[in-house]
Amino acid sequence: MKNFPYPDNTPTQFSGAKSFVEQHGNEVWIDLCDSVPVGKWFNVRDTAGELESLKMYVKPERYLRAVLKALVCDYNNRADDYEHRPPVEARGSRMGYARV
C-alpha cells in the first residue's frame, strides 16, 4: 500500500488528521494489529495509550480514531477490495470500542 487510505468522506477527527493518517497510518495499524487480539473488542482510549507508535502524542486516542475512521470509510467505499470483510469494526457514537 503506497499511502494509508484516507477517503475524502472520512470524518475529520482533528486538523491535520489526513496528513497524519497518510504518513503514519500503516505504522499505527501494524502496531495495533500486533497489540490486540483479533475479534475481541478493545477500548480505543486505553489501547491508544499503550501503542508505541502513539506514545509521543498528547491524547493518542484521537490519532488512533483517525486511523480507524479512515479504514472504516475506505471499507465502506471499496468493500469489494476487502472481500466484504471489514478490517475494523467500531462501537459507540464516539468510537469508544473497536475490534480488528
PDB file of C-alpha atoms in Angstrom:
ATOM      1  CA  MET A   1       0.000   0.000   0.000  1.00  0.00           C
ATOM      2  CA  LYS A   2       1.553   3.261  -1.120  1.00  0.00           C
ATOM      3  CA  ASN A   3      -0.244   5.566   1.303  1.00  0.00           C
ATOM      4  CA  PHE A   4      -2.643   4.598   4.007  1.00  0.00           C
ATOM      5  CA  PRO A   5      -6.170   5.216   2.663  1.00  0.00           C
ATOM      6  CA  TYR A   6      -7.880   8.432   3.684  1.00  0.00           C
ATOM      7  CA  PRO A   7     -11.059   8.776   1.617  1.00  0.00           C
ATOM      8  CA  ASP A   8     -12.409  12.278   1.058  1.00  0.00           C
ATOM      9  CA  ASN A   9     -15.568  11.420   3.003  1.00  0.00           C
ATOM     10  CA  THR A  10     -13.666  10.385   6.154  1.00  0.00           C
ATOM     11  CA  PRO A  11     -14.999  12.323   9.170  1.00  0.00           C
ATOM     12  CA  THR A  12     -12.304  14.727  10.338  1.00  0.00           C
ATOM     13  CA  GLN A  13     -11.015  13.772  13.771  1.00  0.00           C
ATOM     14  CA  PHE A  14      -8.771  16.838  14.096  1.00  0.00           C
ATOM     15  CA  SER A  15      -6.968  19.328  11.883  1.00  0.00           C
ATOM     16  CA  GLY A  16      -4.060  17.518  10.281  1.00  0.00           C
ATOM     17  CA  ALA A  17      -5.720  14.107  10.595  1.00  0.00           C
ATOM     18  CA  LYS A  18      -5.476  13.393   6.870  1.00  0.00           C
ATOM     19  CA  SER A  19      -1.759  14.142   6.803  1.00  0.00           C
ATOM     20  CA  PHE A  20      -1.131  12.085   9.945  1.00  0.00           C
ATOM     21  CA  VAL A  21      -3.089   9.091   8.647  1.00  0.00           C
ATOM     22  CA  GLU A  22      -1.428   9.149   5.233  1.00  0.00           C
ATOM     23  CA  GLN A  23       2.052   9.408   6.748  1.00  0.00           C
ATOM     24  CA  HIS A  24       1.739   7.224   9.847  1.00  0.00           C
ATOM     25  CA  GLY A  25      -1.375   5.120   9.319  1.00  0.00           C
ATOM     26  CA  ASN A  26       0.486   1.960   8.291  1.00  0.00           C
ATOM     27  CA  GLU A  27       2.757   2.139  11.329  1.00  0.00           C
ATOM     28  CA  VAL A  28      -0.187   2.661  13.704  1.00  0.00           C
ATOM     29  CA  TRP A  29      -2.234  -0.092  12.038  1.00  0.00           C
ATOM     30  CA  ILE A  30       0.596  -2.629  12.257  1.00  0.00           C
ATOM     31  CA  ASP A  31       1.254  -1.667  15.880  1.00  0.00           C
ATOM     32  CA  LEU A  32      -2.450  -2.065  16.686  1.00  0.00           C
ATOM     33  CA  CYS A  33      -2.732  -5.435  14.948  1.00  0.00           C
ATOM     34  CA  ASP A  34       0.320  -6.669  16.854  1.00  0.00           C
ATOM     35  CA  SER A  35      -1.167  -5.461  20.154  1.00  0.00           C
ATOM     36  CA  VAL A  36      -4.808  -6.563  20.242  1.00  0.00           C
ATOM     37  CA  PRO A  37      -6.393  -9.985  19.798  1.00  0.00           C
ATOM     38  CA  VAL A  38      -8.320 -10.433  16.562  1.00  0.00           C
ATOM     39  CA  GLY A  39     -12.079 -10.469  17.065  1.00  0.00           C
ATOM     40  CA  LYS A  40     -12.031  -9.056  20.610  1.00  0.00           C
ATOM     41  CA  TRP A  41     -13.416  -5.624  21.432  1.00  0.00           C
ATOM     42  CA  PHE A  42     -10.838  -3.227  22.849  1.00  0.00           C
ATOM     43  CA  ASN A  43     -11.115   0.182  24.481  1.00  0.00           C
ATOM     44  CA  VAL A  44      -9.750   2.679  21.945  1.00  0.00           C
ATOM     45  CA  ARG A  45      -8.542   5.200  24.535  1.00  0.00           C
ATOM     46  CA  ASP A  46      -6.744   2.652  26.696  1.00  0.00           C
ATOM     47  CA  THR A  47      -5.212   0.833  23.747  1.00  0.00           C
ATOM     48  CA  ALA A  48      -4.002   4.023  22.054  1.00  0.00           C
ATOM     49  CA  GLY A  49      -2.054   4.913  25.177  1.00  0.00           C
ATOM     50  CA  GLU A  50      -0.238   1.577  25.019  1.00  0.00           C
ATOM     51  CA  LEU A  51       0.808   1.714  21.354  1.00  0.00           C
ATOM     52  CA  GLU A  52       4.486   2.511  20.779  1.00  0.00           C
ATOM     53  CA  SER A  53       3.615   4.363  17.588  1.00  0.00           C
ATOM     54  CA  LEU A  54       1.435   6.831  19.515  1.00  0.00           C
ATOM     55  CA  LYS A  55       3.272   7.236  22.836  1.00  0.00           C
ATOM     56  CA  MET A  56       4.729  10.619  21.910  1.00  0.00           C
ATOM     57  CA  TYR A  57       1.326  12.206  21.286  1.00  0.00           C
ATOM     58  CA  VAL A  58      -0.949  14.013  23.705  1.00  0.00           C
ATOM     59  CA  LYS A  59      -4.366  12.335  23.517  1.00  0.00           C
ATOM     60  CA  PRO A  60      -3.159   9.385  21.430  1.00  0.00           C
ATOM     61  CA  GLU A  61      -6.705   8.075  21.150  1.00  0.00           C
ATOM     62  CA  ARG A  62      -7.606  10.799  18.669  1.00  0.00           C
ATOM     63  CA  TYR A  63      -4.795   9.637  16.371  1.00  0.00           C
ATOM     64  CA  LEU A  64      -5.903   6.024  16.633  1.00  0.00           C
ATOM     65  CA  ARG A  65      -9.502   7.049  15.971  1.00  0.00           C
ATOM     66  CA  ALA A  66      -8.381   8.963  12.867  1.00  0.00           C
ATOM     67  CA  VAL A  67      -6.704   5.823  11.508  1.00  0.00           C
ATOM     68  CA  LEU A  68      -9.703   3.625  12.357  1.00  0.00           C
ATOM     69  CA  LYS A  69     -12.198   6.080  10.851  1.00  0.00           C
ATOM     70  CA  ALA A  70     -10.194   6.195   7.635  1.00  0.00           C
ATOM     71  CA  LEU A  71     -10.238   2.395   7.445  1.00  0.00           C
ATOM     72  CA  VAL A  72     -13.973   2.176   8.126  1.00  0.00           C
ATOM     73  CA  CYS A  73     -14.652   4.781   5.465  1.00  0.00           C
ATOM     74  CA  ASP A  74     -12.335   3.106   2.948  1.00  0.00           C
ATOM     75  CA  TYR A  75     -14.077  -0.203   3.553  1.00  0.00           C
ATOM     76  CA  ASN A  76     -17.493   1.422   3.068  1.00  0.00           C
ATOM     77  CA  ASN A  77     -16.292   2.880  -0.240  1.00  0.00           C
ATOM     78  CA  ARG A  78     -14.482  -0.219  -1.518  1.00  0.00           C
ATOM     79  CA  ALA A  79     -15.919  -3.301   0.188  1.00  0.00           C
ATOM     80  CA  ASP A  80     -15.065  -5.486  -2.814  1.00  0.00           C
ATOM     81  CA  ASP A  81     -11.369  -4.751  -2.326  1.00  0.00           C
ATOM     82  CA  TYR A  82     -11.660  -6.069   1.235  1.00  0.00           C
ATOM     83  CA  GLU A  83     -13.593  -9.149   0.084  1.00  0.00           C
ATOM     84  CA  HIS A  84     -16.548  -7.805   2.097  1.00  0.00           C
ATOM     85  CA  ARG A  85     -14.690  -8.360   5.392  1.00  0.00           C
ATOM     86  CA  PRO A  86     -14.234  -5.113   7.289  1.00  0.00           C
ATOM     87  CA  PRO A  87     -10.691  -4.636   8.616  1.00  0.00           C
ATOM     88  CA  VAL A  88     -12.091  -2.971  11.717  1.00  0.00           C
ATOM     89  CA  GLU A  89     -15.456  -2.543  13.387  1.00  0.00           C
ATOM     90  CA  ALA A  90     -16.333   0.304  15.720  1.00  0.00           C
ATOM     91  CA  ARG A  91     -18.866   0.545  18.526  1.00  0.00           C
ATOM     92  CA  GLY A  92     -20.301   3.639  20.152  1.00  0.00           C
ATOM     93  CA  SER A  93     -21.055   7.080  18.805  1.00  0.00           C
ATOM     94  CA  ARG A  94     -17.544   8.272  19.766  1.00  0.00           C
ATOM     95  CA  MET A  95     -15.838   5.051  18.729  1.00  0.00           C
ATOM     96  CA  GLY A  96     -15.174   4.030  22.308  1.00  0.00           C
ATOM     97  CA  TYR A  97     -14.544   0.415  21.347  1.00  0.00           C
ATOM     98  CA  ALA A  98     -13.309  -1.322  18.231  1.00  0.00           C
ATOM     99  CA  ARG A  99     -12.115  -4.716  17.052  1.00  0.00           C
ATOM    100  CA  VAL A 100      -9.912  -5.936  14.235  1.00  0.00           C
TER     101      VAL A 100
END
